[in-house]
């Protein structure tokens, strides 16, 4: 790549920050690091990065508040770095505009894959992908056609909406709340049961073993993520 993509890393744990920075530099990204939310926000303003990695546990500001502040002025993808104890918070982070999350400890290949996915989605316009294709599954969004191994799969309207939302953002986790709001509207019940029931039906139709899905993965306590490749 000619022009290096810029990544702002906001993380107060020095070792983790250095680990991420080293991994990104090895992949030819240009990095800027901050140990506090305030430093991070000022770097985002001055550098206009292509990607933001944000630790949820910072000394000077609540992570959720940082995301809200970023989203007031920037659409740059944000990947949240969370500790296992921050389970609840990472869901809120996604619902407040973060694009994805990664849980400590993580490896470089997982981190790079998340970054590539988020970058790809940020550069994609809605109409750019008219087909989703992965292994035996093919979705033609224009024709509203789903085939599995060449055989047409019949989904109800809600099932189709759900699958196409996930497929259009394949690789990215979509939260239960986001899916509920997209499908059942802003006044939908907070109860995810209806979502789970629909997902169970979808899996019965798409997956050869619904207990070990190949296409739509459950992110426990968070939402669903569709396979990207
Ligand atoms: Ca921290």
Coordinates of C-alpha atoms and ligand atoms in Angstrom, one line a residue:
X1 CA 0.0 0.0 0.0
X2 CA 1.3 3.4 -1.0
X3 CA -0.3 5.5 1.6
X4 CA -0.1 4.0 5.0
X5 CA -3.4 3.6 6.9
X6 CA -3.4 5.5 10.2
X7 CA -4.5 3.8 13.4
X8 CA -4.9 5.6 16.7
X9 CA -4.4 3.2 19.7
X10 CA -5.9 4.4 23.0
X11 CA -4.8 2.0 25.7
X12 CA -3.3 2.8 29.1
X13 CA -1.6 -0.6 29.6
X14 CA 1.9 0.0 28.2
X15 CA 2.6 -3.7 27.3
X16 CA -0.6 -4.1 25.4
X17 CA -0.2 -0.8 23.7
X18 CA 3.3 -1.8 22.6
X19 CA 2.2 -5.2 21.5
X20 CA -0.6 -3.7 19.3
X21 CA 1.7 -1.1 17.9
X22 CA 4.4 -3.6 17.0
X23 CA 1.9 -5.8 15.3
X24 CA 0.4 -2.9 13.3
X25 CA 3.8 -1.5 12.2
X26 CA 4.7 -5.0 11.0
X27 CA 1.6 -4.8 8.7
X28 CA 2.6 -1.4 7.4
X29 CA 0.1 0.7 9.4
X30 CA 1.1 4.0 10.8
X31 CA 0.3 4.2 14.5
X32 CA -0.3 6.9 17.1
X33 CA -0.7 6.0 20.7
X34 CA -2.4 7.6 23.7
X35 CA -2.7 6.4 27.3
X36 CA -5.7 8.6 28.2
X37 CA -9.0 9.4 26.6
X38 CA -8.2 13.1 26.3
X39 CA -4.9 12.5 24.5
X40 CA -6.7 10.0 22.3
X41 CA -9.5 12.4 21.4
X42 CA -7.0 15.0 20.5
X43 CA -5.0 12.6 18.3
X44 CA -8.2 11.6 16.5
X45 CA -8.9 15.3 15.8
X46 CA -5.4 16.1 14.6
X47 CA -4.7 12.9 12.7
X48 CA -8.0 11.9 11.2
X49 CA -7.1 8.2 11.4
X50 CA -8.6 5.4 9.4
X51 CA -9.1 3.2 12.4
X52 CA -9.4 3.7 16.2
X53 CA -8.5 1.0 18.8
X54 CA -10.0 1.9 22.1
X55 CA -9.5 0.3 25.5
X56 CA -12.7 0.5 27.5
X57 CA -10.9 0.9 30.9
X58 CA -9.1 4.2 30.7
X59 CA -7.9 6.3 33.7
X60 CA -9.6 9.6 32.8
X61 CA -12.9 8.8 31.1
X62 CA -15.5 6.0 30.9
X63 CA -15.0 4.1 27.6
X64 CA -18.7 4.5 26.6
X65 CA -18.4 8.2 27.0
X66 CA -15.3 8.2 24.8
X67 CA -17.2 6.4 22.0
X68 CA -20.1 8.9 22.3
X69 CA -17.6 11.8 22.0
X70 CA -15.9 10.2 19.0
X71 CA -19.2 9.7 17.3
X72 CA -20.1 13.3 17.7
X73 CA -17.5 14.2 15.1
X74 CA -16.1 11.1 13.4
X75 CA -17.3 8.1 11.5
X76 CA -13.9 6.3 11.7
X77 CA -14.3 2.7 12.7
X78 CA -13.8 2.0 16.4
X79 CA -12.7 -1.4 17.7
X80 CA -13.1 -1.7 21.4
X81 CA -10.5 -3.6 23.4
X82 CA -12.2 -5.0 26.4
X83 CA -11.3 -7.1 29.4
X84 CA -13.5 -10.2 30.2
X85 CA -15.1 -8.4 33.1
X86 CA -16.4 -5.7 30.8
X87 CA -19.0 -8.0 29.1
X88 CA -21.9 -5.6 29.7
X89 CA -19.9 -2.6 28.6
X90 CA -18.9 -4.0 25.3
X91 CA -22.5 -4.5 24.3
X92 CA -23.2 -0.9 25.2
X93 CA -20.1 0.1 23.3
X94 CA -21.4 -1.6 20.1
X95 CA -24.8 0.0 20.6
X96 CA -23.2 3.4 21.0
X97 CA -21.4 3.2 17.7
X98 CA -18.3 1.0 18.1
X99 CA -17.8 -1.3 15.1
X100 CA -16.5 -4.3 16.8
X101 CA -14.7 -5.5 19.9
X102 CA -11.8 -7.8 20.8
X103 CA -11.4 -9.3 24.2
X104 CA -8.0 -9.5 26.1
X105 CA -5.9 -11.5 25.7
X106 CA -6.0 -11.7 21.9
X107 CA -3.5 -12.6 19.3
X108 CA -2.2 -10.6 16.3
X109 CA -4.0 -12.6 13.7
X110 CA -7.4 -12.1 15.4
X111 CA -6.7 -8.4 15.8
X112 CA -5.6 -7.9 12.2
X113 CA -8.7 -9.8 10.9
X114 CA -11.0 -7.5 13.0
X115 CA -9.2 -4.4 11.6
X116 CA -9.5 -5.6 8.0
X117 CA -13.2 -6.3 8.4
X118 CA -13.9 -3.0 10.0
X119 CA -11.9 -1.1 7.4
X120 CA -13.6 -2.9 4.6
X121 CA -17.1 -2.1 6.0
X122 CA -16.2 1.5 6.4
X123 CA -15.2 1.8 2.8
X124 CA -18.3 0.0 1.5
X125 CA -21.4 1.7 0.4
X126 CA -24.7 0.0 0.7
X127 CA -25.0 -0.9 -3.0
X128 CA -21.4 -2.1 -3.4
X129 CA -22.2 -5.8 -2.6
X130 CA -25.1 -7.3 -4.3
X131 CA -24.1 -10.9 -3.5
X132 CA -22.9 -12.7 -0.4
X133 CA -21.1 -15.9 -1.1
X134 CA -19.4 -18.2 1.4
X135 CA -18.8 -21.9 1.1
X136 CA -22.1 -23.4 -0.1
X137 CA -24.2 -20.4 0.8
X138 CA -25.1 -17.8 -1.7
X139 CA -27.4 -14.8 -1.2
X140 CA -28.4 -12.6 -4.1
X141 CA -29.8 -9.4 -2.5
X142 CA -31.3 -8.0 -5.7
X143 CA -33.1 -11.2 -6.5
X144 CA -33.8 -11.9 -2.8
X145 CA -32.6 -15.4 -3.5
X146 CA -30.8 -17.7 -1.1
X147 CA -29.3 -20.9 -2.2
X148 CA -27.4 -23.6 -0.3
X149 CA -25.3 -25.9 -2.5
X150 CA -27.4 -24.7 -5.5
X151 CA -30.7 -25.5 -3.8
X152 CA -33.1 -22.6 -3.1
X153 CA -33.8 -22.0 0.6
X154 CA -37.1 -20.6 1.6
X155 CA -37.1 -18.1 4.4
X156 CA -39.9 -16.1 5.9
X157 CA -39.7 -12.3 5.5
X158 CA -38.3 -11.8 9.0
X159 CA -35.8 -14.6 8.6
X160 CA -34.7 -13.1 5.3
X161 CA -34.3 -9.7 6.8
X162 CA -32.2 -11.1 9.6
X163 CA -29.9 -13.1 7.3
X164 CA -29.4 -10.2 4.9
X165 CA -28.6 -7.8 7.7
X166 CA -25.9 -10.1 8.9
X167 CA -24.7 -11.0 5.5
X168 CA -24.4 -7.4 4.3
X169 CA -22.1 -6.9 7.3
X170 CA -20.4 -10.3 7.3
X171 CA -17.6 -10.6 9.7
X172 CA -19.0 -7.9 12.0
X173 CA -20.8 -8.6 15.2
X174 CA -24.4 -7.3 15.3
X175 CA -25.9 -6.9 18.7
X176 CA -29.2 -8.3 19.8
X177 CA -30.5 -4.7 20.4
X178 CA -29.4 -3.6 16.9
X179 CA -31.1 -6.5 15.2
X180 CA -34.2 -6.1 17.3
X181 CA -34.5 -2.4 16.4
X182 CA -33.8 -3.0 12.7
X183 CA -36.4 -5.7 12.4
X184 CA -39.1 -5.0 14.9
X185 CA -38.6 -1.3 15.2
X186 CA -37.6 1.2 17.9
X187 CA -40.4 0.2 20.2
X188 CA -39.7 -3.5 20.1
X189 CA -39.8 -5.4 23.3
X190 CA -36.4 -5.8 24.9
X191 CA -37.0 -9.5 25.1
X192 CA -34.6 -11.3 22.7
X193 CA -36.7 -14.4 22.7
X194 CA -38.3 -13.7 19.3
X195 CA -34.9 -13.2 17.8
X196 CA -33.6 -16.4 19.2
X197 CA -36.6 -18.3 17.9
X198 CA -36.1 -16.9 14.4
X199 CA -32.4 -17.6 14.5
X200 CA -33.2 -21.2 15.5
X201 CA -35.4 -21.5 12.4
X202 CA -32.8 -20.0 10.2
X203 CA -30.1 -22.3 11.4
X204 CA -32.4 -25.3 10.8
X205 CA -32.7 -24.2 7.2
X206 CA -29.1 -23.1 6.6
X207 CA -26.8 -25.2 8.8
X208 CA -26.2 -28.9 8.4
X209 CA -25.6 -29.0 12.2
X210 CA -27.4 -26.1 13.9
X211 CA -25.5 -26.8 17.2
X212 CA -22.2 -26.2 15.4
X213 CA -23.1 -23.4 12.9
X214 CA -20.9 -22.8 9.9
X215 CA -22.4 -19.6 8.7
X216 CA -24.0 -17.6 11.6
X217 CA -22.1 -17.6 14.9
X218 CA -23.4 -16.7 18.3
X219 CA -21.3 -14.2 20.3
X220 CA -22.6 -15.1 23.7
X221 CA -24.3 -12.2 25.5
X222 CA -23.6 -9.9 22.6
X223 CA -25.3 -10.9 19.3
X224 CA -24.5 -12.7 16.0
X225 CA -21.7 -12.6 13.5
X226 CA -21.9 -14.0 10.0
X227 CA -19.0 -15.8 8.5
X228 CA -17.0 -13.7 6.1
X229 CA -15.1 -16.1 3.9
Ligands
LIG1 CA1 -7.0 -0.2 30.6

